[in-house]
Amino acid sequence: MDTDGLRDQLLAIVGADHATFTPLHSPDDLRDESLHPAMTEPFAVVRPASTDEVRAICSLASRHGVALTPRGSGTGLSGAVTPVPGGIVVSFSRMNRLLRLDANDHMAVVQPGITLRELNEALVASGLRYPVYPGELSGSIGGNVNTNAGGMRAVRHGVTRHHVVGLELVLVDGTVLRTGGPVVKSSSGYDLTQLVIGSEGTLAMVTEVTLKLSPGLAHARTVLVPFASLEDATRVVPSIVASGLEPSIVEGVDVLTMAALTDAADFELGVDPQVAASTAAYLIVVLETRTDKQLEDDVGYLASLVEAQGALDVYVLASRSATRLIEARERLFWVTKASGAQDIMDIVVPRSRVADLLAEARRIAERHDSFIGGCGHVADGNVHLAVFQADDDVRKALMHELFAYGVSLGGQISGEHGIGRDKQGPFLDLSDPSLIELQRRIKAVFDPQGLLNPYRTLDARPLP
Amino acid sequence: MDTDGLRDQLLAIVGADHATFTPLHSPDDLRDESLHPAMTEPFAVVRPASTDEVRAICSLASRHGVALTPRGSGTGLSGAVTPVPGGIVVSFSRMNRLLRLDANDHMAVVQPGITLRELNEALVASGLRYPVYPGELSGSIGGNVNTNAGGMRAVRHGVTRHHVVGLELVLVDGTVLRTGGPVVKSSSGYDLTQLVIGSEGTLAMVTEVTLKLSPGLAHARTVLVPFASLEDATRVVPSIVASGLEPSIVEGVDVLTMAALTDAADFELGVDPQVAASTAAYLIVVLETRTDKQLEDDVGYLASLVEAQGALDVYVLASRSATRLIEARERLFWVTKASGAQDIMDIVVPRSRVADLLAEARRIAERHDSFIGGCGHVADGNVHLAVFQADDDVRKALMHELFAYGVSLGGQISGEHGIGRDKQGPFLDLSDPSLIELQRRIKAVFDPQGLLNPYRTLDARPLP
């Protein structure tokens, strides 16, 4: 089919207001928030309004062998939605509705384009919440599903995978399927819901998501704990997790990063200057309970726990400061980006090895005359490290060393951002080739022509 | 290869003490606890001691096209380990060790043959626990992984799927692979760990399992709540789940079932006779907290919650009675089996539809001159219904009606027992054929010759 024919057929499916064609695209449709944007243009960007339109787009692309790149809000960090020249970007921005809320079942059915902010707002009145908290509230649920997004609350509430119980999928040939459903357990065949979660748009188009919600807890307190070293801070973490306090957030932040984020947000932590002078790192711990009385008890217990293990002090933040601190932490990615970091790592290792990983990061950075700083979801062993080294080859080499070290500890390349385009090198280099081969064969079952989000994850060919 | 050759090679792999050959098998190696045992004999039963032996067995079977049936303790309820005539049963009974316990990371690495009882005992000193509680403590972790076992604590702690973070697998051609690892989050390629969980031995041999453990909570109380009808009891459940009390167990039991289980366990509930006279169903709720003070508060709040919604009374059980009641509930399957039930359903529906499902079960049973009774993990929408109807055709017809009704509510055929051999009819009849076809193609990626646990789940051919 010539491009005119393809254009006409796409217009017939989505309507003239909902498609753009090269070279008239909006730049916002062509990138995510990767630090290494590929400046590629697809043939078309289309915004379907329904599963049926997605079905028609997939059938058309399949018949003509055209690449399909699904995208949500474009808040991803790994280049997973970089367009393919000549291909079709399928934006889910118009499929953004809450379709059903079953308050008794704690279930919501949503379209993939709904953002976390929109979902949160729609849930307020129900007393329920979607507890996964990747920070960036403009991110879409479809994107969260495709990257298995995690975030700050994973230590208590788990990641996207633990809250998605069903999907509607459009396969590349246009077949529409439903996996799972509004039930919290199942042992009825292979769990294709779980297989598609984290597959970065390479297996199927997600057109509907059934989410398991949780009751909100009425009382919360944020506790800030300064330590003399990042090692001291991370060493306390296992005992906090083991305590039965069930913290919903446990973040570790070094002082430089903390200074950057409080500066950017223009607020003061209120830490005593003498304490601040000997502080090298902070833990931020959020506790949530059903009753205020229990919260008081729990905060007291947490304080005694960390004080017995080297905390320099314990600050229970006022509600407004707490909100600002967590919001500032959310925005750290932007601060880091603005500070000129050339890359951000999202490595995950066993919780007890975070201190080792950070020490090794320092050694590797020194060896390569570079700087690595950052913070982490320390209770999950998931650390985001900003890498400052302008030379591409040097930076890649030092990151490869650090990834290899993380993998040697039992870790993984990405905890929550995904592999996308940016992390394919270390992912493919450091994975067992048999495991990659098996995944490629599963990919071929879903997408024999290789049209769904090609050049991503398992497919490291250079972009055409 | 002739059978003598196969026998010699198997003996060379596992040793003479660890293999039996037809017709000299122990009957215990040939069945699970299905109510419909198939009396088939395999050629061999072998008990490998290591991944390397499993690898050698798989290679041998692959080269010669011999069926492989992996089995754990044989406590499954769906005929998933029925031997294949001429095939090899691979028993994991000797691969039953705790290989590693990382107390700081809350991770345990175990072999698949370890039973839940053995695992629990090995964890006692650590203060950690594997919180999934399928009841039958002689069940093996490998079996739990392959059925995605759930059980009584799923309402708070989730099912097997939520606690398995890594696997060692032997593929049918003898390739050894590791998926996942001792980390709580990952977004690094397709999650093959999750794909294999619940696959009933049809995709790969599981030879090692990495489990995420949880801190135990020091204080627990069991609360027994009588209601005038099962509908009353199930209607209260959503508000208990929404309360933020985070109950770890919420079971619904009708009076007949309760009588059967207390009789079998020879103990008294201690319910006031006048209350008992108007009781048609009970809820059993277990609350667990970090402090005794919080437990008292929570029990009080639970009592006020259920009293406002039709509870006839509230009994906070003494510790010994509580243990006996939960143990008796655990043993309900055996009581039901002994009572002559011809089948047990494990259907799962949205939590709010349990009352509808039970009402429909009563109507269907009446229409077919049959009896259906039982109890359920009501907060999960997962009910185990004992079906009393000796005529096979009538029983199949009525069960099919009830399964179809459950599926129409958004439910699934099996919540936690699996499809195995026994539930293939309704599973295949009531599933979207495209979904089954996709699963069969995934199966073919892992097992192109169809040797791994054939005649199960997706493969409904009659046994040879």
PDB file of C-alpha atoms in Angstrom, chain A residues 244-448:
ATOM      1  CA  GLY A 244       5.823  -4.979  61.661  1.00  0.00           C
ATOM      2  CA  LEU A 245       5.294  -1.214  61.337  1.00  0.00           C
ATOM      3  CA  GLU A 246       4.538  -1.714  57.649  1.00  0.00           C
ATOM      4  CA  PRO A 247       5.861   1.668  56.524  1.00  0.00           C
ATOM      5  CA  SER A 248       4.343   2.772  53.248  1.00  0.00           C
ATOM      6  CA  ILE A 249       7.407   4.760  52.213  1.00  0.00           C
ATOM      7  CA  VAL A 250      11.093   4.306  53.123  1.00  0.00           C
ATOM      8  CA  GLU A 251      13.314   6.555  51.030  1.00  0.00           C
ATOM      9  CA  GLY A 252      17.039   7.084  51.418  1.00  0.00           C
ATOM     10  CA  VAL A 253      18.432  10.412  50.216  1.00  0.00           C
ATOM     11  CA  ASP A 254      22.034  11.622  50.434  1.00  0.00           C
ATOM     12  CA  VAL A 255      22.627  15.211  51.606  1.00  0.00           C
ATOM     13  CA  LEU A 256      23.632  16.553  48.201  1.00  0.00           C
ATOM     14  CA  THR A 257      20.480  15.184  46.632  1.00  0.00           C
ATOM     15  CA  MET A 258      18.412  16.443  49.570  1.00  0.00           C
ATOM     16  CA  ALA A 259      19.910  19.920  49.148  1.00  0.00           C
ATOM     17  CA  ALA A 260      19.107  19.861  45.434  1.00  0.00           C
ATOM     18  CA  LEU A 261      15.520  18.868  46.019  1.00  0.00           C
ATOM     19  CA  THR A 262      14.797  21.272  48.879  1.00  0.00           C
ATOM     20  CA  ASP A 263      16.462  24.100  46.920  1.00  0.00           C
ATOM     21  CA  ALA A 264      14.386  23.316  43.857  1.00  0.00           C
ATOM     22  CA  ALA A 265      11.211  23.225  45.941  1.00  0.00           C
ATOM     23  CA  ASP A 266      12.347  26.267  47.965  1.00  0.00           C
ATOM     24  CA  PHE A 267      11.708  24.957  51.450  1.00  0.00           C
ATOM     25  CA  GLU A 268      13.580  24.203  54.671  1.00  0.00           C
ATOM     26  CA  LEU A 269      13.683  20.817  56.330  1.00  0.00           C
ATOM     27  CA  GLY A 270      13.890  22.409  59.759  1.00  0.00           C
ATOM     28  CA  VAL A 271      16.749  20.198  60.879  1.00  0.00           C
ATOM     29  CA  ASP A 272      18.826  21.575  63.758  1.00  0.00           C
ATOM     30  CA  PRO A 273      21.977  23.181  62.204  1.00  0.00           C
ATOM     31  CA  GLN A 274      24.318  21.196  64.438  1.00  0.00           C
ATOM     32  CA  VAL A 275      22.654  17.945  63.455  1.00  0.00           C
ATOM     33  CA  ALA A 276      22.611  19.008  59.807  1.00  0.00           C
ATOM     34  CA  ALA A 277      26.341  19.653  59.946  1.00  0.00           C
ATOM     35  CA  SER A 278      27.094  16.010  60.703  1.00  0.00           C
ATOM     36  CA  THR A 279      24.391  14.540  58.468  1.00  0.00           C
ATOM     37  CA  ALA A 280      25.398  12.690  55.314  1.00  0.00           C
ATOM     38  CA  ALA A 281      22.069  11.052  54.486  1.00  0.00           C
ATOM     39  CA  TYR A 282      18.409  10.968  55.444  1.00  0.00           C
ATOM     40  CA  LEU A 283      15.739   8.355  55.664  1.00  0.00           C
ATOM     41  CA  ILE A 284      12.186   9.497  54.967  1.00  0.00           C
ATOM     42  CA  VAL A 285       9.658   7.098  56.498  1.00  0.00           C
ATOM     43  CA  VAL A 286       5.889   7.382  56.107  1.00  0.00           C
ATOM     44  CA  LEU A 287       3.609   5.466  58.461  1.00  0.00           C
ATOM     45  CA  GLU A 288      -0.117   5.082  57.851  1.00  0.00           C
ATOM     46  CA  THR A 289      -2.676   3.653  60.272  1.00  0.00           C
ATOM     47  CA  ARG A 290      -6.391   3.316  60.837  1.00  0.00           C
ATOM     48  CA  THR A 291      -6.406   5.233  64.123  1.00  0.00           C
ATOM     49  CA  ASP A 292      -4.501   8.256  65.382  1.00  0.00           C
ATOM     50  CA  LYS A 293      -3.663   6.468  68.621  1.00  0.00           C
ATOM     51  CA  GLN A 294      -1.948   3.680  66.756  1.00  0.00           C
ATOM     52  CA  LEU A 295      -0.050   6.211  64.676  1.00  0.00           C
ATOM     53  CA  GLU A 296       1.356   7.824  67.821  1.00  0.00           C
ATOM     54  CA  ASP A 297       2.437   4.440  69.135  1.00  0.00           C
ATOM     55  CA  ASP A 298       3.992   3.502  65.817  1.00  0.00           C
ATOM     56  CA  VAL A 299       5.906   6.762  65.433  1.00  0.00           C
ATOM     57  CA  GLY A 300       7.275   6.323  68.965  1.00  0.00           C
ATOM     58  CA  TYR A 301       8.352   2.790  68.199  1.00  0.00           C
ATOM     59  CA  LEU A 302      10.005   3.843  64.949  1.00  0.00           C
ATOM     60  CA  ALA A 303      11.888   6.602  66.765  1.00  0.00           C
ATOM     61  CA  SER A 304      13.207   4.200  69.401  1.00  0.00           C
ATOM     62  CA  LEU A 305      14.214   1.745  66.687  1.00  0.00           C
ATOM     63  CA  VAL A 306      16.267   4.202  64.622  1.00  0.00           C
ATOM     64  CA  GLU A 307      17.734   5.979  67.664  1.00  0.00           C
ATOM     65  CA  ALA A 308      19.110   2.676  68.868  1.00  0.00           C
ATOM     66  CA  GLN A 309      20.852   2.267  65.534  1.00  0.00           C
ATOM     67  CA  GLY A 310      22.691   5.496  64.963  1.00  0.00           C
ATOM     68  CA  ALA A 311      20.046   8.048  63.965  1.00  0.00           C
ATOM     69  CA  LEU A 312      21.341  11.549  64.705  1.00  0.00           C
ATOM     70  CA  ASP A 313      17.841  12.771  65.514  1.00  0.00           C
ATOM     71  CA  VAL A 314      14.198  12.090  64.600  1.00  0.00           C
ATOM     72  CA  TYR A 315      11.888  14.725  63.084  1.00  0.00           C
ATOM     73  CA  VAL A 316       8.174  14.109  62.875  1.00  0.00           C
ATOM     74  CA  LEU A 317       7.158  16.516  60.152  1.00  0.00           C
ATOM     75  CA  ALA A 318       4.146  18.776  60.267  1.00  0.00           C
ATOM     76  CA  SER A 319       1.614  17.791  57.676  1.00  0.00           C
ATOM     77  CA  ARG A 320       2.463  20.657  55.300  1.00  0.00           C
ATOM     78  CA  SER A 321       6.205  20.035  55.429  1.00  0.00           C
ATOM     79  CA  ALA A 322       5.594  16.350  54.917  1.00  0.00           C
ATOM     80  CA  THR A 323       3.552  16.962  51.784  1.00  0.00           C
ATOM     81  CA  ARG A 324       6.180  19.342  50.410  1.00  0.00           C
ATOM     82  CA  LEU A 325       9.004  16.919  51.111  1.00  0.00           C
ATOM     83  CA  ILE A 326       7.271  13.987  49.404  1.00  0.00           C
ATOM     84  CA  GLU A 327       6.294  16.207  46.470  1.00  0.00           C
ATOM     85  CA  ALA A 328       9.866  17.449  46.214  1.00  0.00           C
ATOM     86  CA  ARG A 329      11.092  13.845  46.261  1.00  0.00           C
ATOM     87  CA  GLU A 330       8.617  13.068  43.471  1.00  0.00           C
ATOM     88  CA  ARG A 331      10.128  15.816  41.394  1.00  0.00           C
ATOM     89  CA  LEU A 332      13.695  14.668  41.904  1.00  0.00           C
ATOM     90  CA  PHE A 333      13.919  13.292  38.401  1.00  0.00           C
ATOM     91  CA  TRP A 334      13.358  16.787  37.010  1.00  0.00           C
ATOM     92  CA  VAL A 335      15.890  18.302  39.369  1.00  0.00           C
ATOM     93  CA  THR A 336      18.429  15.711  38.315  1.00  0.00           C
ATOM     94  CA  LYS A 337      17.674  16.265  34.654  1.00  0.00           C
ATOM     95  CA  ALA A 338      18.070  20.023  35.099  1.00  0.00           C
ATOM     96  CA  SER A 339      21.332  19.545  36.985  1.00  0.00           C
ATOM     97  CA  GLY A 340      22.880  18.115  33.841  1.00  0.00           C
ATOM     98  CA  ALA A 341      23.136  14.429  34.717  1.00  0.00           C
ATOM     99  CA  GLN A 342      23.865  12.398  31.603  1.00  0.00           C
ATOM    100  CA  ASP A 343      22.080   9.278  32.744  1.00  0.00           C
ATOM    101  CA  ILE A 344      19.898   7.862  35.493  1.00  0.00           C
ATOM    102  CA  MET A 345      20.155   4.285  36.664  1.00  0.00           C
ATOM    103  CA  ASP A 346      17.220   2.356  38.096  1.00  0.00           C
ATOM    104  CA  ILE A 347      19.061  -0.697  39.352  1.00  0.00           C
ATOM    105  CA  VAL A 348      17.519  -3.021  41.939  1.00  0.00           C
ATOM    106  CA  VAL A 349      19.450  -5.284  44.323  1.00  0.00           C
ATOM    107  CA  PRO A 350      18.585  -7.198  47.486  1.00  0.00           C
ATOM    108  CA  ARG A 351      17.697  -4.684  50.213  1.00  0.00           C
ATOM    109  CA  SER A 352      20.672  -5.595  52.392  1.00  0.00           C
ATOM    110  CA  ARG A 353      23.135  -4.901  49.566  1.00  0.00           C
ATOM    111  CA  VAL A 354      22.201  -1.257  48.908  1.00  0.00           C
ATOM    112  CA  ALA A 355      25.122  -0.016  51.024  1.00  0.00           C
ATOM    113  CA  ASP A 356      27.516  -2.245  49.053  1.00  0.00           C
ATOM    114  CA  LEU A 357      26.089  -1.024  45.758  1.00  0.00           C
ATOM    115  CA  LEU A 358      26.485   2.617  46.758  1.00  0.00           C
ATOM    116  CA  ALA A 359      30.051   2.051  47.947  1.00  0.00           C
ATOM    117  CA  GLU A 360      30.897   0.318  44.681  1.00  0.00           C
ATOM    118  CA  ALA A 361      29.238   3.159  42.734  1.00  0.00           C
ATOM    119  CA  ARG A 362      31.552   5.613  44.490  1.00  0.00           C
ATOM    120  CA  ARG A 363      34.621   3.509  43.706  1.00  0.00           C
ATOM    121  CA  ILE A 364      33.631   3.093  40.063  1.00  0.00           C
ATOM    122  CA  ALA A 365      32.881   6.809  39.696  1.00  0.00           C
ATOM    123  CA  GLU A 366      36.249   7.752  41.168  1.00  0.00           C
ATOM    124  CA  ARG A 367      38.061   5.347  38.897  1.00  0.00           C
ATOM    125  CA  HIS A 368      36.412   7.004  35.888  1.00  0.00           C
ATOM    126  CA  ASP A 369      36.719  10.630  37.115  1.00  0.00           C
ATOM    127  CA  SER A 370      32.930  10.821  37.210  1.00  0.00           C
ATOM    128  CA  PHE A 371      30.272  11.569  39.777  1.00  0.00           C
ATOM    129  CA  ILE A 372      27.374   9.342  40.799  1.00  0.00           C
ATOM    130  CA  GLY A 373      24.772  10.586  43.292  1.00  0.00           C
ATOM    131  CA  GLY A 374      21.186   9.953  44.066  1.00  0.00           C
ATOM    132  CA  CYS A 375      18.660   8.365  46.261  1.00  0.00           C
ATOM    133  CA  GLY A 376      16.582   5.309  46.434  1.00  0.00           C
ATOM    134  CA  HIS A 377      13.573   3.310  47.409  1.00  0.00           C
ATOM    135  CA  VAL A 378      16.002   1.728  49.849  1.00  0.00           C
ATOM    136  CA  ALA A 379      13.593  -0.738  51.430  1.00  0.00           C
ATOM    137  CA  ASP A 380      13.051  -2.194  47.952  1.00  0.00           C
ATOM    138  CA  GLY A 381      16.740  -2.205  47.077  1.00  0.00           C
ATOM    139  CA  ASN A 382      15.854   0.050  44.149  1.00  0.00           C
ATOM    140  CA  VAL A 383      18.170   3.015  43.694  1.00  0.00           C
ATOM    141  CA  HIS A 384      18.092   5.808  41.175  1.00  0.00           C
ATOM    142  CA  LEU A 385      21.608   6.995  40.542  1.00  0.00           C
ATOM    143  CA  ALA A 386      22.373  10.127  38.578  1.00  0.00           C
ATOM    144  CA  VAL A 387      25.512   9.656  36.494  1.00  0.00           C
ATOM    145  CA  PHE A 388      27.549  12.740  35.620  1.00  0.00           C
ATOM    146  CA  GLN A 389      30.044  11.971  32.852  1.00  0.00           C
ATOM    147  CA  ALA A 390      29.750  13.703  29.504  1.00  0.00           C
ATOM    148  CA  ASP A 391      31.885  11.237  27.547  1.00  0.00           C
ATOM    149  CA  ASP A 392      29.499   8.623  26.178  1.00  0.00           C
ATOM    150  CA  ASP A 393      32.020   5.786  26.069  1.00  0.00           C
ATOM    151  CA  VAL A 394      33.335   6.393  29.556  1.00  0.00           C
ATOM    152  CA  ARG A 395      29.812   6.714  30.923  1.00  0.00           C
ATOM    153  CA  LYS A 396      28.650   3.510  29.254  1.00  0.00           C
ATOM    154  CA  ALA A 397      31.693   1.661  30.554  1.00  0.00           C
ATOM    155  CA  LEU A 398      31.210   2.764  34.138  1.00  0.00           C
ATOM    156  CA  MET A 399      27.480   2.059  34.046  1.00  0.00           C
ATOM    157  CA  HIS A 400      28.176  -1.389  32.639  1.00  0.00           C
ATOM    158  CA  GLU A 401      30.543  -2.077  35.534  1.00  0.00           C
ATOM    159  CA  LEU A 402      27.927  -0.999  38.043  1.00  0.00           C
ATOM    160  CA  PHE A 403      25.146  -2.985  36.364  1.00  0.00           C
ATOM    161  CA  ALA A 404      27.394  -6.051  36.321  1.00  0.00           C
ATOM    162  CA  TYR A 405      28.093  -5.591  40.027  1.00  0.00           C
ATOM    163  CA  GLY A 406      24.363  -5.254  40.758  1.00  0.00           C
ATOM    164  CA  VAL A 407      23.568  -8.383  38.776  1.00  0.00           C
ATOM    165  CA  SER A 408      26.320 -10.245  40.656  1.00  0.00           C
ATOM    166  CA  LEU A 409      24.447  -9.386  43.883  1.00  0.00           C
ATOM    167  CA  GLY A 410      21.267 -10.986  42.534  1.00  0.00           C
ATOM    168  CA  GLY A 411      19.919  -7.717  41.168  1.00  0.00           C
ATOM    169  CA  GLN A 412      18.237  -6.611  37.958  1.00  0.00           C
ATOM    170  CA  ILE A 413      18.961  -3.856  35.427  1.00  0.00           C
ATOM    171  CA  SER A 414      15.680  -2.012  35.989  1.00  0.00           C
ATOM    172  CA  GLY A 415      13.454  -1.964  39.038  1.00  0.00           C
ATOM    173  CA  GLU A 416      10.655   0.124  37.620  1.00  0.00           C
ATOM    174  CA  HIS A 417      11.602   2.239  34.592  1.00  0.00           C
ATOM    175  CA  GLY A 418      11.901  -0.592  32.102  1.00  0.00           C
ATOM    176  CA  ILE A 419      14.523  -1.477  29.503  1.00  0.00           C
ATOM    177  CA  GLY A 420      13.014   0.422  26.581  1.00  0.00           C
ATOM    178  CA  ARG A 421      15.693   1.637  24.224  1.00  0.00           C
ATOM    179  CA  ASP A 422      18.135   3.116  26.728  1.00  0.00           C
ATOM    180  CA  LYS A 423      19.030   0.048  28.806  1.00  0.00           C
ATOM    181  CA  GLN A 424      19.143  -2.580  26.077  1.00  0.00           C
ATOM    182  CA  GLY A 425      22.937  -2.788  26.105  1.00  0.00           C
ATOM    183  CA  PRO A 426      23.423  -3.875  29.718  1.00  0.00           C
ATOM    184  CA  PHE A 427      20.145  -5.857  29.726  1.00  0.00           C
ATOM    185  CA  LEU A 428      21.120  -8.027  26.773  1.00  0.00           C
ATOM    186  CA  ASP A 429      24.811  -8.229  27.721  1.00  0.00           C
ATOM    187  CA  LEU A 430      24.156  -9.285  31.299  1.00  0.00           C
ATOM    188  CA  SER A 431      21.226 -11.678  30.754  1.00  0.00           C
ATOM    189  CA  ASP A 432      21.470 -15.411  30.163  1.00  0.00           C
ATOM    190  CA  PRO A 433      21.190 -15.830  26.362  1.00  0.00           C
ATOM    191  CA  SER A 434      18.790 -18.780  26.839  1.00  0.00           C
ATOM    192  CA  LEU A 435      16.455 -16.567  28.832  1.00  0.00           C
ATOM    193  CA  ILE A 436      16.516 -13.900  26.115  1.00  0.00           C
ATOM    194  CA  GLU A 437      15.967 -16.531  23.421  1.00  0.00           C
ATOM    195  CA  LEU A 438      12.916 -17.884  25.279  1.00  0.00           C
ATOM    196  CA  GLN A 439      11.468 -14.391  25.597  1.00  0.00           C
ATOM    197  CA  ARG A 440      12.028 -13.750  21.901  1.00  0.00           C
ATOM    198  CA  ARG A 441      10.090 -16.912  21.076  1.00  0.00           C
ATOM    199  CA  ILE A 442       7.219 -15.765  23.292  1.00  0.00           C
ATOM    200  CA  LYS A 443       7.315 -12.401  21.537  1.00  0.00           C
ATOM    201  CA  ALA A 444       7.031 -14.232  18.180  1.00  0.00           C
ATOM    202  CA  VAL A 445       3.870 -16.033  19.386  1.00  0.00           C
ATOM    203  CA  PHE A 446       2.167 -12.700  19.997  1.00  0.00           C
ATOM    204  CA  ASP A 447       3.727 -10.768  17.139  1.00  0.00           C
ATOM    205  CA  PRO A 448       5.146 -12.997  14.390  1.00  0.00           C
TER     206      PRO A 448
END
